[in-house]
Short mmCIF file of C-alpha atoms in Angstrom, two decimals:
data_model
loop_
_atom_site.label_atom_id
_atom_site.label_comp_id
_atom_site.label_asym_id
_atom_site.label_seq_id
_atom_site.Cartn_x
_atom_site.Cartn_y
_atom_site.Cartn_z
CA MET L 9 71.23 -36.16 -5.66
CA LYS L 10 68.56 -37.87 -7.73
CA ASN L 11 69.38 -41.29 -9.20
CA ALA L 12 68.62 -40.09 -12.78
CA VAL L 13 71.30 -37.39 -12.38
CA ALA L 14 73.81 -39.59 -10.46
CA PHE L 15 73.52 -42.53 -12.87
CA PRO L 16 72.67 -41.08 -16.31
CA HIS L 17 73.94 -44.22 -18.09
CA LEU L 18 70.96 -46.09 -16.61
CA LEU L 19 68.56 -44.04 -18.69
CA ARG L 20 69.70 -46.35 -21.50
CA ALA L 21 68.96 -49.57 -19.52
CA ARG L 22 67.06 -52.19 -21.47
CA ILE L 23 64.23 -52.21 -18.90
CA LEU L 24 63.63 -48.49 -19.72
CA SER L 25 63.83 -48.75 -23.53
CA ASP L 26 61.51 -46.49 -25.54
CA LEU L 27 59.94 -44.99 -22.36
CA PRO L 28 59.59 -41.21 -22.37
CA GLY L 29 62.51 -39.37 -20.67
CA GLU L 30 60.41 -38.28 -17.71
CA ASP L 31 59.21 -41.90 -17.10
CA LYS L 32 62.77 -43.13 -17.21
CA ALA L 33 63.84 -40.52 -14.66
CA ALA L 34 60.82 -41.18 -12.51
CA PHE L 35 61.62 -44.90 -12.34
CA LEU L 36 65.22 -44.38 -11.41
CA ASN L 37 64.29 -41.69 -8.80
CA ARG L 38 61.84 -44.06 -7.09
CA CYS L 39 64.61 -46.59 -6.49
CA GLU L 40 66.81 -46.75 -3.46
CA LYS L 41 70.59 -46.65 -3.90
CA ARG L 42 72.44 -49.47 -2.25
CA SER L 43 76.27 -49.79 -2.16
CA PHE L 44 78.20 -52.91 -1.39
CA GLU L 45 81.86 -52.66 -0.47
CA LEU L 46 82.30 -56.43 -0.04
CA PRO L 47 80.56 -59.35 -1.76
CA GLU L 48 77.08 -59.99 -0.37
CA VAL L 49 74.22 -62.29 -1.18
CA LEU L 50 71.56 -59.99 -2.66
CA LEU L 51 68.82 -62.49 -3.51
CA ASP L 52 68.87 -66.07 -2.27
CA GLN L 53 67.73 -69.15 -4.23
CA ASN L 54 64.24 -70.33 -3.10
CA GLU L 55 63.32 -66.99 -1.47
CA VAL L 56 60.86 -64.42 -2.86
CA PRO L 57 62.63 -61.12 -3.60
CA PRO L 58 61.30 -57.84 -2.21
CA GLY L 59 61.64 -56.17 -5.64
CA LEU L 60 64.07 -55.81 -8.45
CA PHE L 61 67.62 -54.61 -8.55
CA LEU L 62 69.24 -52.51 -11.33
CA VAL L 63 73.05 -52.64 -11.50
CA ALA L 64 74.42 -49.05 -11.48
CA HIS L 65 78.16 -49.85 -11.10
CA GLY L 66 80.02 -53.10 -10.53
CA ARG L 67 78.82 -56.64 -11.11
CA VAL L 68 76.33 -59.22 -9.78
CA ASP L 69 76.95 -62.92 -10.21
CA VAL L 70 73.94 -65.22 -10.66
CA VAL L 71 74.81 -68.69 -9.30
CA LEU L 72 72.69 -71.86 -9.20
CA ILE L 73 73.24 -73.97 -6.08
CA GLY L 74 72.82 -77.69 -6.71
CA GLU L 75 71.39 -80.30 -4.28
CA ARG L 76 74.93 -81.22 -3.11
CA GLY L 77 76.11 -77.60 -2.78
CA GLU L 78 77.77 -77.43 -6.21
CA GLN L 79 77.69 -73.98 -7.80
CA THR L 80 77.07 -73.19 -11.39
CA LEU L 81 77.71 -69.65 -12.61
CA LEU L 82 74.81 -68.62 -14.86
CA ALA L 83 75.61 -64.99 -15.56
CA HIS L 84 77.81 -61.95 -14.66
CA LEU L 85 75.50 -58.95 -14.77
CA GLY L 86 76.79 -55.33 -15.21
CA PRO L 87 75.57 -51.82 -15.34
CA GLY L 88 72.08 -51.47 -16.73
CA GLU L 89 71.11 -55.06 -16.10
CA THR L 90 68.48 -56.26 -13.63
CA VAL L 91 67.88 -59.17 -11.22
CA GLY L 92 64.71 -60.26 -9.51
CA GLU L 93 62.24 -58.70 -11.95
CA ILE L 94 60.28 -61.79 -12.86
CA GLU L 95 60.31 -63.25 -9.43
CA CYS L 96 59.06 -60.04 -7.78
CA ILE L 97 56.30 -59.71 -10.36
CA SER L 98 55.23 -63.38 -10.11
CA GLY L 99 55.65 -63.76 -6.41
CA GLU L 100 57.70 -66.84 -7.08
CA THR L 101 61.06 -67.74 -5.48
CA CYS L 102 64.40 -66.99 -7.08
CA ILE L 103 65.80 -69.83 -9.15
CA ALA L 104 69.39 -68.83 -8.35
CA ARG L 105 71.47 -66.87 -5.87
CA CYS L 106 72.56 -63.34 -6.78
CA ARG L 107 75.71 -62.12 -5.17
CA THR L 108 77.36 -58.73 -5.54
CA GLN L 109 81.00 -58.31 -6.41
CA PRO L 110 83.08 -55.85 -4.30
CA LEU L 111 82.37 -52.16 -4.90
CA THR L 112 79.01 -52.62 -6.52
CA THR L 113 76.18 -50.04 -6.51
CA LEU L 114 72.59 -51.09 -7.18
CA LEU L 115 69.28 -49.35 -7.35
CA PHE L 116 66.53 -51.28 -5.53
CA CYS L 117 62.93 -50.90 -6.77
CA PRO L 118 60.36 -52.40 -4.39
CA THR L 119 57.69 -54.74 -5.88
CA ALA L 120 54.89 -52.12 -5.27
CA VAL L 121 56.74 -49.67 -7.36
CA VAL L 122 57.43 -52.14 -10.13
CA TYR L 123 53.63 -52.89 -10.25
CA GLU L 124 52.92 -49.14 -10.69
CA PHE L 125 55.25 -49.06 -13.74
CA LEU L 126 53.82 -52.20 -15.19
CA ARG L 127 50.72 -50.14 -16.03
CA ALA L 128 52.77 -48.80 -18.95
CA PRO L 129 52.66 -51.37 -21.89
CA LEU L 130 56.28 -50.34 -22.88
CA PHE L 131 57.61 -51.09 -19.46
CA MET L 132 55.78 -54.51 -19.42
CA ARG L 133 57.22 -55.29 -22.83
CA ASN L 134 60.72 -54.32 -21.58
CA VAL L 135 60.54 -56.57 -18.56
CA ALA L 136 59.47 -59.47 -20.84
CA ALA L 137 62.34 -58.69 -23.17
CA VAL L 138 64.88 -58.57 -20.29
CA PHE L 139 63.58 -61.89 -18.98
CA ARG L 140 63.69 -63.49 -22.43
CA GLY L 141 67.28 -62.27 -22.91
#
């Protein structure tokens, strides 16, 4: 089943705002579904991500790891929210660790595909708006 059909709520994700319906579906369908039964580090601090992740179901915690190992929770991300978008575009390392909660489903979009969609000014605007938020 295509992602746009399996996860219709993601057609309303902020990163896809104002895009034509066929472009929204095309983006979701180019992503790879990944499911996590147990908590797992998705993106690690100080590593360059392979792309962006869109939360389909469940939660992702964004945690900053301090020099002495202390952990500061920066955000709980839920359905429709993304992680890794700015880092994958910039080629920079992640500023925090992103860890899934149990029973989380994500859609992974490789950097090369993100770059294809960045040709659309609305998509570029949406990525900037997500980052700003």
